[in-house]
GROMACS .gro file of C-alpha atoms in nm:
model
  473
    1MET     CA    1   6.654  -4.908  -5.766
    2ALA     CA    2   6.361  -4.765  -5.571
    3VAL     CA    3   6.174  -4.710  -5.897
    4LEU     CA    4   6.245  -5.072  -5.996
    5ASN     CA    5   6.112  -5.196  -5.660
    6SER     CA    6   5.793  -4.997  -5.713
    7ILE     CA    7   5.744  -5.136  -6.062
    8ILE     CA    8   5.802  -5.492  -5.943
    9SER     CA    9   5.562  -5.449  -5.652
   10PHE     CA   10   5.294  -5.304  -5.881
   11MET     CA   11   5.327  -5.582  -6.137
   12ASN     CA   12   5.316  -5.864  -5.881
   13ALA     CA   13   5.058  -5.740  -5.631
   14SER     CA   14   4.749  -5.774  -5.844
   15VAL     CA   15   4.657  -6.143  -5.825
   16ALA     CA   16   4.504  -6.155  -5.474
   17THR     CA   17   4.317  -5.827  -5.521
   18GLY     CA   18   4.197  -5.940  -5.865
   19ILE     CA   19   4.009  -6.242  -5.730
   20THR     CA   20   3.635  -6.182  -5.745
   21ALA     CA   21   3.467  -6.224  -5.405
   22PRO     CA   22   3.132  -6.405  -5.383
   23GLY     CA   23   2.849  -6.153  -5.368
   24LYS     CA   24   2.535  -6.322  -5.234
   25MET     CA   25   2.363  -6.218  -4.911
   26TRP     CA   26   2.538  -6.454  -4.667
   27HIS     CA   27   2.875  -6.389  -4.836
   28LEU     CA   28   2.837  -6.012  -4.798
   29LEU     CA   29   2.733  -6.044  -4.434
   30ILE     CA   30   3.029  -6.266  -4.341
   31LEU     CA   31   3.297  -6.096  -4.551
   32ASN     CA   32   3.188  -5.730  -4.544
   33VAL     CA   33   2.926  -5.642  -4.283
   34PHE     CA   34   3.111  -5.818  -3.999
   35ASP     CA   35   3.460  -5.727  -4.119
   36PHE     CA   36   3.507  -5.510  -3.809
   37ILE     CA   37   3.591  -5.841  -3.634
   38ALA     CA   38   3.932  -5.938  -3.771
   39ASP     CA   39   3.936  -6.296  -3.636
   40TYR     CA   40   3.712  -6.505  -3.863
   41GLY     CA   41   3.634  -6.756  -3.588
   42TRP     CA   42   3.491  -6.492  -3.355
   43ARG     CA   43   3.326  -6.328  -3.654
   44ILE     CA   44   3.129  -6.648  -3.718
   45VAL     CA   45   3.040  -6.678  -3.347
   46VAL     CA   46   2.903  -6.321  -3.329
   47PHE     CA   47   2.728  -6.358  -3.666
   48THR     CA   48   2.559  -6.683  -3.555
   49ILE     CA   49   2.440  -6.541  -3.222
   50LEU     CA   50   2.290  -6.232  -3.387
   51LEU     CA   51   2.128  -6.442  -3.660
   52LYS     CA   52   1.975  -6.672  -3.397
   53LEU     CA   53   1.839  -6.374  -3.202
   54VAL     CA   54   1.679  -6.239  -3.520
   55LEU     CA   55   1.512  -6.577  -3.580
   56SER     CA   56   1.419  -6.626  -3.212
   57PRO     CA   57   1.057  -6.497  -3.256
   58LEU     CA   58   0.995  -6.786  -3.498
   59ASP     CA   59   1.150  -7.027  -3.249
   60PHE     CA   60   0.936  -6.889  -2.966
   61TYR     CA   61   0.624  -6.910  -3.185
   62GLN     CA   62   0.698  -7.276  -3.256
   63ARG     CA   63   0.738  -7.360  -2.888
   64TYR     CA   64   0.428  -7.162  -2.795
   65LYS     CA   65   0.220  -7.354  -3.049
   66MET     CA   66   0.361  -7.685  -2.926
   67HIS     CA   67   0.274  -7.587  -2.568
   68LYS     CA   68  -0.077  -7.486  -2.674
   69ASN     CA   69  -0.122  -7.819  -2.852
   70GLN     CA   70  -0.006  -7.994  -2.537
   71LYS     CA   71  -0.275  -7.818  -2.331
   72ILE     CA   72  -0.543  -7.908  -2.585
   73THR     CA   73  -0.430  -8.270  -2.582
   74GLU     CA   74  -0.441  -8.285  -2.202
   75ARG     CA   75  -0.789  -8.130  -2.195
   76LEU     CA   76  -0.925  -8.367  -2.459
   77LYS     CA   77  -0.764  -8.684  -2.319
   78PRO     CA   78  -1.081  -8.812  -2.139
   79THR     CA   79  -1.286  -8.753  -2.454
   80MET     CA   80  -1.024  -8.920  -2.669
   81ASP     CA   81  -1.025  -9.223  -2.439
   82LYS     CA   82  -1.402  -9.254  -2.480
   83ILE     CA   83  -1.376  -9.221  -2.858
   84GLN     CA   84  -1.104  -9.485  -2.866
   85LYS     CA   85  -1.324  -9.726  -2.674
   86GLN     CA   86  -1.613  -9.655  -2.910
   87CYS     CA   87  -1.399  -9.715  -3.218
   88GLY     CA   88  -1.246 -10.031  -3.078
   89GLY     CA   89  -0.975 -10.152  -3.314
   90ASP     CA   90  -1.072  -9.923  -3.604
   91LYS     CA   91  -0.763  -9.698  -3.607
   92GLN     CA   92  -0.871  -9.510  -3.919
   93ALA     CA   93  -1.206  -9.410  -3.770
   94PHE     CA   94  -1.037  -9.306  -3.445
   95SER     CA   95  -0.778  -9.095  -3.629
   96GLN     CA   96  -1.049  -8.923  -3.832
   97LYS     CA   97  -1.257  -8.837  -3.526
   98GLN     CA   98  -0.944  -8.729  -3.339
   99MET     CA   99  -0.850  -8.488  -3.619
  100GLU     CA  100  -1.202  -8.348  -3.635
  101LEU     CA  101  -1.212  -8.287  -3.260
  102ASN     CA  102  -0.863  -8.134  -3.260
  103ARG     CA  103  -0.957  -7.903  -3.546
  104LYS     CA  104  -1.263  -7.780  -3.356
  105GLU     CA  105  -1.054  -7.715  -3.046
  106GLY     CA  106  -0.791  -7.514  -3.239
  107TYR     CA  107  -0.517  -7.778  -3.246
  108SER     CA  108  -0.247  -7.675  -3.495
  109TYR     CA  109  -0.071  -7.947  -3.692
  110PHE     CA  110   0.138  -7.732  -3.925
  111SER     CA  111   0.193  -7.391  -3.763
  112SER     CA  112   0.463  -7.531  -3.533
  113CYS     CA  113   0.642  -7.683  -3.836
  114LEU     CA  114   0.672  -7.359  -4.034
  115PRO     CA  115   0.955  -7.213  -3.817
  116MET     CA  116   1.138  -7.545  -3.851
  117ILE     CA  117   1.118  -7.517  -4.230
  118ALA     CA  118   1.261  -7.163  -4.213
  119THR     CA  119   1.545  -7.289  -3.992
  120MET     CA  120   1.628  -7.566  -4.240
  121VAL     CA  121   1.633  -7.319  -4.530
  122VAL     CA  122   1.878  -7.098  -4.337
  123PHE     CA  123   2.092  -7.401  -4.249
  124ILE     CA  124   2.120  -7.528  -4.608
  125THR     CA  125   2.186  -7.187  -4.766
  126LEU     CA  126   2.444  -7.103  -4.499
  127TRP     CA  127   2.621  -7.435  -4.554
  128LEU     CA  128   2.651  -7.364  -4.927
  129SER     CA  129   2.759  -7.004  -4.864
  130MET     CA  130   3.022  -7.088  -4.602
  131ASN     CA  131   3.162  -7.358  -4.827
  132THR     CA  132   3.202  -7.095  -5.100
  133VAL     CA  133   3.351  -6.845  -4.854
  134GLY     CA  134   3.601  -7.109  -4.740
  135GLN     CA  135   3.713  -7.181  -5.097
  136TYR     CA  136   3.743  -6.809  -5.176
  137MET     CA  137   3.948  -6.734  -4.865
  138MET     CA  138   4.182  -7.031  -4.917
  139LEU     CA  139   4.249  -6.922  -5.274
  140LYS     CA  140   4.293  -6.558  -5.171
  141GLU     CA  141   4.534  -6.649  -4.890
  142TYR     CA  142   4.747  -6.855  -5.127
  143ALA     CA  143   4.731  -6.576  -5.389
  144THR     CA  144   4.859  -6.330  -5.124
  145LEU     CA  145   5.154  -6.562  -5.051
  146TYR     CA  146   5.205  -6.608  -5.425
  147ASP     CA  147   5.219  -6.231  -5.478
  148GLU     CA  148   5.464  -6.176  -5.194
  149TYR     CA  149   5.686  -6.459  -5.313
  150ASN     CA  150   5.704  -6.311  -5.663
  151ILE     CA  151   5.789  -5.964  -5.528
  152ALA     CA  152   6.066  -6.095  -5.297
  153TYR     CA  153   6.201  -6.327  -5.570
  154ASP     CA  154   6.213  -6.050  -5.833
  155LEU     CA  155   6.376  -5.805  -5.588
  156ALA     CA  156   6.641  -6.064  -5.504
  157GLN     CA  157   6.702  -6.125  -5.876
  158SER     CA  158   6.738  -5.750  -5.930
  159GLU     CA  159   7.024  -5.754  -5.676
  160ASN     CA  160   7.197  -6.025  -5.879
  161LYS     CA  161   7.125  -6.310  -5.637
  162ASP     CA  162   7.140  -6.657  -5.790
  163GLU     CA  163   6.830  -6.867  -5.853
  164SER     CA  164   6.847  -7.084  -5.541
  165THR     CA  165   6.910  -6.781  -5.315
  166SER     CA  166   6.623  -6.589  -5.475
  167VAL     CA  167   6.388  -6.886  -5.423
  168GLU     CA  168   6.505  -6.923  -5.063
  169ILE     CA  169   6.443  -6.551  -4.994
  170GLY     CA  170   6.096  -6.576  -5.147
  171GLN     CA  171   6.007  -6.884  -4.939
  172ASP     CA  172   6.144  -6.720  -4.624
  173VAL     CA  173   5.918  -6.419  -4.684
  174VAL     CA  174   5.615  -6.649  -4.743
  175TYR     CA  175   5.686  -6.840  -4.420
  176LYS     CA  176   5.709  -6.520  -4.217
  177LEU     CA  177   5.401  -6.370  -4.380
  178TYR     CA  178   5.192  -6.679  -4.310
  179TYR     CA  179   5.264  -6.712  -3.937
  180ASP     CA  180   5.355  -6.363  -3.818
  181GLY     CA  181   5.323  -6.101  -4.091
  182ILE     CA  182   5.589  -5.871  -4.229
  183ASP     CA  183   5.725  -5.560  -4.057
  184ASP     CA  184   6.029  -5.337  -4.093
  185GLY     CA  185   6.225  -5.534  -3.832
  186TYR     CA  186   6.190  -5.855  -4.031
  187VAL     CA  187   6.292  -5.684  -4.355
  188GLN     CA  188   6.607  -5.551  -4.187
  189SER     CA  189   6.695  -5.898  -4.056
  190LEU     CA  190   6.642  -6.036  -4.406
  191ARG     CA  191   6.884  -5.779  -4.549
  192GLU     CA  192   7.149  -5.878  -4.297
  193LYS     CA  193   7.096  -6.252  -4.347
  194TYR     CA  194   7.124  -6.249  -4.726
  195GLY     CA  195   7.341  -5.943  -4.777
  196LEU     CA  196   7.070  -5.736  -4.942
  197SER     CA  197   7.091  -5.363  -4.994
  198ASP     CA  198   6.877  -5.101  -4.824
  199GLU     CA  199   6.681  -5.077  -5.149
  200PHE     CA  200   6.530  -5.418  -5.073
  201SER     CA  201   6.197  -5.333  -4.906
  202LEU     CA  202   5.858  -5.497  -4.851
  203GLU     CA  203   5.529  -5.342  -4.748
  204PRO     CA  204   5.425  -5.419  -4.387
  205THR     CA  205   5.156  -5.687  -4.408
  206LYS     CA  206   4.944  -5.870  -4.149
  207LYS     CA  207   4.978  -6.245  -4.113
  208VAL     CA  208   4.782  -6.462  -4.353
  209GLN     CA  209   4.709  -6.760  -4.128
  210ALA     CA  210   4.342  -6.768  -4.021
  211SER     CA  211   4.347  -6.965  -3.694
  212PHE     CA  212   4.096  -6.996  -3.410
  213LEU     CA  213   4.188  -7.117  -3.063
  214TRP     CA  214   4.328  -7.470  -3.121
  215ILE     CA  215   4.241  -7.475  -3.494
  216LYS     CA  216   4.535  -7.370  -3.712
  217ASN     CA  217   4.345  -7.329  -4.040
  218ILE     CA  218   3.980  -7.236  -3.998
  219TRP     CA  219   3.912  -7.297  -4.369
  220ALA     CA  220   3.992  -7.667  -4.319
  221PRO     CA  221   3.816  -7.928  -4.099
  222ASP     CA  222   3.894  -7.962  -3.727
  223VAL     CA  223   4.059  -8.304  -3.765
  224PRO     CA  224   4.398  -8.448  -3.662
  225TRP     CA  225   4.460  -8.626  -3.993
  226GLY     CA  226   4.527  -8.529  -4.353
  227ASN     CA  227   4.780  -8.249  -4.302
  228LYS     CA  228   4.505  -7.986  -4.322
  229ALA     CA  229   4.693  -7.703  -4.152
  230ILE     CA  230   4.932  -7.665  -4.448
  231MET     CA  231   4.791  -7.858  -4.744
  232ASP     CA  232   4.992  -8.026  -5.015
  233TYR     CA  233   4.904  -7.941  -5.372
  234ASP     CA  234   4.652  -8.224  -5.428
  235SER     CA  235   4.459  -8.140  -5.109
  236PHE     CA  236   4.466  -7.769  -5.187
  237SER     CA  237   4.347  -7.808  -5.548
  238LYS     CA  238   4.055  -8.025  -5.429
  239ALA     CA  239   3.968  -7.782  -5.150
  240VAL     CA  240   3.939  -7.484  -5.391
  241ASP     CA  241   3.820  -7.688  -5.690
  242LYS     CA  242   3.501  -7.493  -5.771
  243TYR     CA  243   3.646  -7.150  -5.696
  244SER     CA  244   3.964  -7.219  -5.894
  245LYS     CA  245   3.766  -7.199  -6.219
  246HIS     CA  246   3.805  -6.887  -6.431
  247ASP     CA  247   3.432  -6.805  -6.435
  248LYS     CA  248   3.428  -6.806  -6.053
  249ASN     CA  249   3.739  -6.609  -5.955
  250GLY     CA  250   3.761  -6.366  -6.247
  251LEU     CA  251   4.137  -6.408  -6.301
  252ASP     CA  252   4.308  -6.395  -6.637
  253GLY     CA  253   4.366  -6.738  -6.791
  254ASP     CA  254   4.747  -6.719  -6.798
  255VAL     CA  255   4.767  -6.581  -6.443
  256LEU     CA  256   4.529  -6.848  -6.315
  257ALA     CA  257   4.728  -7.123  -6.491
  258ASP     CA  258   5.052  -7.011  -6.324
  259LEU     CA  259   4.881  -6.963  -5.986
  260MET     CA  260   4.727  -7.311  -5.985
  261SER     CA  261   5.021  -7.503  -6.133
  262ALA     CA  262   5.169  -7.773  -5.910
  263PRO     CA  263   5.537  -7.668  -5.957
  264LYS     CA  264   5.460  -7.306  -5.867
  265TYR     CA  265   5.253  -7.405  -5.562
  266GLU     CA  266   5.530  -7.630  -5.431
  267ARG     CA  267   5.789  -7.358  -5.491
  268VAL     CA  268   5.587  -7.086  -5.314
  269MET     CA  269   5.488  -7.310  -5.023
  270GLY     CA  270   5.818  -7.498  -5.007
  271LYS     CA  271   5.938  -7.385  -4.664
  272LEU     CA  272   5.591  -7.418  -4.510
  273LEU     CA  273   5.552  -7.772  -4.647
  274SER     CA  274   5.899  -7.888  -4.543
  275ASP     CA  275   5.904  -7.733  -4.195
  276SER     CA  276   5.921  -8.018  -3.944
  277GLY     CA  277   5.903  -7.780  -3.650
  278GLN     CA  278   5.543  -7.687  -3.724
  279SER     CA  279   5.277  -7.955  -3.685
  280ARG     CA  280   5.043  -7.987  -3.981
  281THR     CA  281   4.767  -8.128  -3.760
  282ASN     CA  282   4.482  -7.884  -3.795
  283GLY     CA  283   4.264  -7.979  -3.497
  284TYR     CA  284   4.163  -8.243  -3.246
  285LEU     CA  285   3.798  -8.323  -3.334
  286ILE     CA  286   3.675  -8.093  -3.056
  287LEU     CA  287   3.415  -7.916  -3.272
  288PRO     CA  288   3.281  -8.238  -3.432
  289VAL     CA  289   3.238  -8.398  -3.088
  290LEU     CA  290   3.056  -8.087  -2.960
  291VAL     CA  291   2.832  -8.093  -3.267
  292VAL     CA  292   2.731  -8.455  -3.201
  293LEU     CA  293   2.665  -8.400  -2.829
  294LEU     CA  294   2.458  -8.086  -2.886
  295SER     CA  295   2.267  -8.252  -3.170
  296VAL     CA  296   2.177  -8.550  -2.949
  297GLY     CA  297   2.068  -8.315  -2.670
  298THR     CA  298   1.853  -8.111  -2.909
  299GLN     CA  299   1.690  -8.425  -3.054
  300ILE     CA  300   1.607  -8.563  -2.708
  301LEU     CA  301   1.459  -8.232  -2.593
  302SER     CA  302   1.256  -8.198  -2.913
  303MET     CA  303   1.121  -8.553  -2.877
  304ILE     CA  304   1.015  -8.488  -2.517
  305GLN     CA  305   0.839  -8.164  -2.611
  306GLN     CA  306   0.654  -8.319  -2.905
  307LYS     CA  307   0.537  -8.612  -2.694
  308ARG     CA  308   0.406  -8.374  -2.431
  309ALA     CA  309   0.236  -8.169  -2.702
  310GLY     CA  310   0.064  -8.483  -2.827
  311GLN     CA  311   0.221  -8.454  -3.172
  312VAL     CA  312   0.360  -8.806  -3.139
  313SER     CA  313   0.261  -9.096  -2.915
  314ALA     CA  314   0.498  -9.290  -2.696
  315THR     CA  315   0.469  -9.584  -2.935
  316GLY     CA  316   0.398  -9.623  -3.304
  317GLY     CA  317   0.555  -9.519  -3.632
  318ALA     CA  318   0.608  -9.152  -3.540
  319ALA     CA  319   0.788  -9.242  -3.218
  320THR     CA  320   1.009  -9.491  -3.404
  321SER     CA  321   1.093  -9.228  -3.667
  322MET     CA  322   1.197  -8.982  -3.398
  323LYS     CA  323   1.423  -9.241  -3.235
  324VAL     CA  324   1.584  -9.312  -3.571
  325MET     CA  325   1.635  -8.937  -3.632
  326MET     CA  326   1.799  -8.908  -3.291
  327PHE     CA  327   2.085  -9.118  -3.431
  328VAL     CA  328   2.069  -9.011  -3.796
  329MET     CA  329   2.089  -8.633  -3.738
  330PRO     CA  330   2.405  -8.646  -3.521
  331PHE     CA  331   2.565  -8.873  -3.782
  332ILE     CA  332   2.481  -8.623  -4.059
  333MET     CA  333   2.617  -8.334  -3.848
  334ALA     CA  334   2.937  -8.528  -3.777
  335THR     CA  335   2.980  -8.592  -4.150
  336PHE     CA  336   2.950  -8.219  -4.222
  337ALA     CA  337   3.193  -8.140  -3.939
  338ILE     CA  338   3.477  -8.365  -4.054
  339GLN     CA  339   3.448  -8.290  -4.427
  340TYR     CA  340   3.391  -7.916  -4.449
  341ALA     CA  341   3.555  -7.596  -4.323
  342SER     CA  342   3.575  -7.541  -3.949
  343ILE     CA  343   3.381  -7.214  -3.981
  344PHE     CA  344   3.068  -7.414  -4.067
  345THR     CA  345   3.127  -7.656  -3.779
  346LEU     CA  346   3.173  -7.354  -3.552
  347TYR     CA  347   2.843  -7.218  -3.680
  348MET     CA  348   2.668  -7.548  -3.601
  349VAL     CA  349   2.812  -7.561  -3.247
  350THR     CA  350   2.723  -7.198  -3.170
  351ASN     CA  351   2.377  -7.234  -3.323
  352SER     CA  352   2.299  -7.550  -3.124
  353ALA     CA  353   2.423  -7.399  -2.797
  354VAL     CA  354   2.219  -7.080  -2.844
  355THR     CA  355   1.914  -7.290  -2.946
  356LEU     CA  356   1.931  -7.490  -2.622
  357PHE     CA  357   1.968  -7.171  -2.418
  358LEU     CA  358   1.671  -7.003  -2.593
  359ASN     CA  359   1.472  -7.324  -2.548
  360VAL     CA  360   1.513  -7.303  -2.171
  361VAL     CA  361   1.433  -6.930  -2.168
  362SER     CA  362   1.125  -6.958  -2.394
  363THR     CA  363   0.993  -7.258  -2.196
  364SER     CA  364   1.023  -7.056  -1.874
  365ILE     CA  365   0.844  -6.759  -2.034
  366ILE     CA  366   0.559  -6.980  -2.161
  367LYS     CA  367   0.516  -7.138  -1.816
  368LEU     CA  368   0.509  -6.793  -1.657
  369MET     CA  369   0.242  -6.684  -1.908
  370ASP     CA  370   0.045  -6.997  -1.817
  371ARG     CA  371   0.058  -6.921  -1.444
  372ARG     CA  372  -0.052  -6.563  -1.496
  373LYS     CA  373  -0.338  -6.673  -1.718
  374LYS     CA  374  -0.458  -6.928  -1.460
  375SER     CA  375  -0.445  -6.672  -1.178
  376ARG     CA  376  -0.672  -6.427  -1.359
  377ASN     CA  377  -1.035  -6.403  -1.247
  378TYR     CA  378  -1.325  -6.198  -1.377
  379GLY     CA  379  -1.256  -5.835  -1.298
  380ILE     CA  380  -0.960  -5.905  -1.068
  381SER     CA  381  -0.628  -6.080  -1.056
  382THR     CA  382  -0.638  -6.320  -0.758
  383GLY     CA  383  -0.414  -6.234  -0.468
  384SER     CA  384  -0.349  -5.875  -0.576
  385THR     CA  385  -0.379  -5.671  -0.255
  386ARG     CA  386  -0.251  -5.361  -0.081
  387VAL     CA  387  -0.225  -5.253   0.281
  388ALA     CA  388  -0.360  -4.913   0.389
  389SER     CA  389  -0.414  -4.799   0.749
  390GLY     CA  390  -0.327  -5.143   0.872
  391LYS     CA  391  -0.601  -5.310   0.665
  392LYS     CA  392  -0.559  -5.529   0.359
  393SER     CA  393  -0.776  -5.445   0.061
  394ALA     CA  394  -0.792  -5.563  -0.297
  395ILE     CA  395  -0.643  -5.389  -0.596
  396ILE     CA  396  -0.890  -5.427  -0.881
  397HIS     CA  397  -0.745  -5.518  -1.223
  398TYR     CA  398  -1.021  -5.488  -1.483
  399VAL     CA  399  -0.978  -5.719  -1.778
  400LYS     CA  400  -1.158  -5.754  -2.110
  401GLY     CA  401  -1.476  -5.961  -2.074
  402ALA     CA  402  -1.493  -5.915  -1.695
  403ASN     CA  403  -1.830  -5.900  -1.515
  404PRO     CA  404  -1.860  -5.528  -1.422
  405ASN     CA  405  -2.119  -5.601  -1.149
  406ALA     CA  406  -1.926  -5.874  -0.972
  407GLY     CA  407  -1.924  -5.807  -0.595
  408ALA     CA  408  -2.105  -5.473  -0.623
  409ARG     CA  409  -2.312  -5.338  -0.331
  410GLU     CA  410  -2.689  -5.295  -0.362
  411ALA     CA  411  -2.812  -4.937  -0.317
  412VAL     CA  412  -3.162  -4.795  -0.267
  413VAL     CA  413  -3.240  -4.543  -0.538
  414ALA     CA  414  -3.609  -4.460  -0.490
  415VAL     CA  415  -3.823  -4.466  -0.177
  416GLN     CA  416  -4.168  -4.313  -0.169
  417GLY     CA  417  -4.395  -4.233   0.126
  418ALA     CA  418  -4.352  -4.039   0.441
  419ALA     CA  419  -4.239  -4.348   0.628
  420ALA     CA  420  -3.908  -4.336   0.445
  421HIS     CA  421  -3.828  -4.003   0.615
  422GLU     CA  422  -3.945  -4.097   0.960
  423THR     CA  423  -3.688  -4.146   1.229
  424SER     CA  424  -3.697  -4.348   1.545
  425ALA     CA  425  -3.706  -4.025   1.750
  426GLU     CA  426  -4.047  -3.929   1.605
  427ILE     CA  427  -4.198  -4.268   1.683
  428SER     CA  428  -4.264  -4.340   2.049
  429GLY     CA  429  -4.478  -4.555   2.281
  430ASN     CA  430  -4.744  -4.792   2.159
  431ASP     CA  431  -4.784  -4.598   1.834
  432LYS     CA  432  -4.443  -4.715   1.714
  433LYS     CA  433  -4.555  -5.063   1.605
  434ALA     CA  434  -4.877  -4.939   1.442
  435LYS     CA  435  -4.705  -4.661   1.254
  436LYS     CA  436  -4.434  -4.901   1.129
  437GLN     CA  437  -4.693  -5.143   0.997
  438LYS     CA  438  -4.875  -4.858   0.821
  439ALA     CA  439  -4.550  -4.733   0.672
  440ASP     CA  440  -4.465  -5.082   0.539
  441LYS     CA  441  -4.800  -5.098   0.365
  442ASP     CA  442  -4.752  -4.753   0.208
  443ARG     CA  443  -4.390  -4.827   0.106
  444PRO     CA  444  -4.358  -4.912  -0.266
  445VAL     CA  445  -4.126  -5.180  -0.405
  446VAL     CA  446  -3.774  -5.049  -0.370
  447ALA     CA  447  -3.572  -5.035  -0.696
  448LEU     CA  448  -3.217  -5.159  -0.659
  449LYS     CA  449  -2.914  -5.116  -0.876
  450GLN     CA  450  -2.546  -5.199  -0.869
  451SER     CA  451  -2.320  -4.924  -0.749
  452GLY     CA  452  -2.065  -4.784  -0.989
  453ARG     CA  453  -1.766  -4.928  -0.799
  454PRO     CA  454  -1.750  -5.292  -0.684
  455ASP     CA  455  -1.659  -5.378  -0.329
  456PRO     CA  456  -1.302  -5.511  -0.347
  457ASN     CA  457  -1.346  -5.741  -0.047
  458ALA     CA  458  -1.661  -5.891  -0.195
  459LEU     CA  459  -1.485  -5.922  -0.527
  460LEU     CA  460  -1.197  -6.114  -0.371
  461ASN     CA  461  -1.438  -6.366  -0.223
  462ALA     CA  462  -1.666  -6.390  -0.526
  463ASP     CA  463  -1.676  -6.721  -0.710
  464MET     CA  464  -1.673  -6.640  -1.078
  465SER     CA  465  -1.641  -6.992  -1.213
  466ALA     CA  466  -2.016  -7.034  -1.273
  467GLU     CA  467  -2.036  -6.705  -1.462
  468ARG     CA  468  -1.731  -6.797  -1.667
  469ASN     CA  469  -1.872  -7.140  -1.763
  470LYS     CA  470  -2.202  -6.977  -1.853
  471LYS     CA  471  -2.029  -6.737  -2.093
  472LYS     CA  472  -1.834  -7.017  -2.255
  473LYS     CA  473  -2.155  -7.210  -2.322
   0.00000   0.00000   0.00000
């Protein structure tokens, strides 16, 4: 009997393992690289956060370029106003001169768009990949239940149980495997319930259901309609349509035909489909609502930043397009969220939340860089001081392009004539004035130079703006 059980198990356990897994980059990352996280929901969350951190330099570069464009626009605003007055109502001439002036000042029209293009490529390829992963996992989960049903059914038949009892045992095993998994305790209870011998045994197996928080089936949408938690045959066949083809899953034609037949599906899933105690509502639209809210917030923030950067005006066609996109993009996201697997909706929610967080962080970093840049002076960073012996003195921070002679003390380097060595002790009486006049006549022009080390106090008080403007000219 034990040998028979082994043969039956071997013959019926090959369908799920025989399904070919998708092998592209995103598939391998989700299914293999992150397989140390058993829960697929948390796996997607961790995967999305790490992916966003890897792409964060591109995101920071985009925001930095937008901020730089904003500064250029603010600096050129008076000039632009004059040009606009000169052009009058000729919008084409004004736009041409505006572009020429922006180009000379280093305004970047396209560099801030390149990271956005990369983000869109990642979004589209991930959507396609997660859709494929969802179809593969749904088919594999059902194939696992199919295998276990066949093993339990054949073992029951080998113990001379009638057809209806064998089907009932198989469906009972599938029900337990889906929600809880199979262990030795359950097998023993099954023996007692149906009067099976000790030779009836099943391998301990983890539960098949892939749930996440309130979502019962993460491979289905987070919606309260359509019986998505446990799908009927029509819904299931549509959900795995592309991956149920022979060229996709790699299964033998006869095996695939039996696996995907409606009577076999309804027999295997019979107890799960007929159980009135378990709700078949898969979710409560929580993820779709979060997607819409985060999408609206991202669109509003992006519109504000682009207006400040001067990439769009407060009025005109560009502004109208952005307002339209503020409603169109959330609608598109909501459509994705209610039609495709919850893992992709979870990706969108996590990605949008991390994007908003990084937006706040990168904006703070850029503002800090701005303040530090404004506080720098030639040769010294303003306000950088130290206290020694009760006196405050400057700490000199030399920077590239600084004036090395700023604030330096003048020093006498060459003095000729005896008068330079005379002291007040050697000059007395009425001769003092005459000798001083004679010494002044004999004294040559004194050569001066800057000392090697600037005076910090003089450097703190030095006005470098004139020198800086001179260098720029």
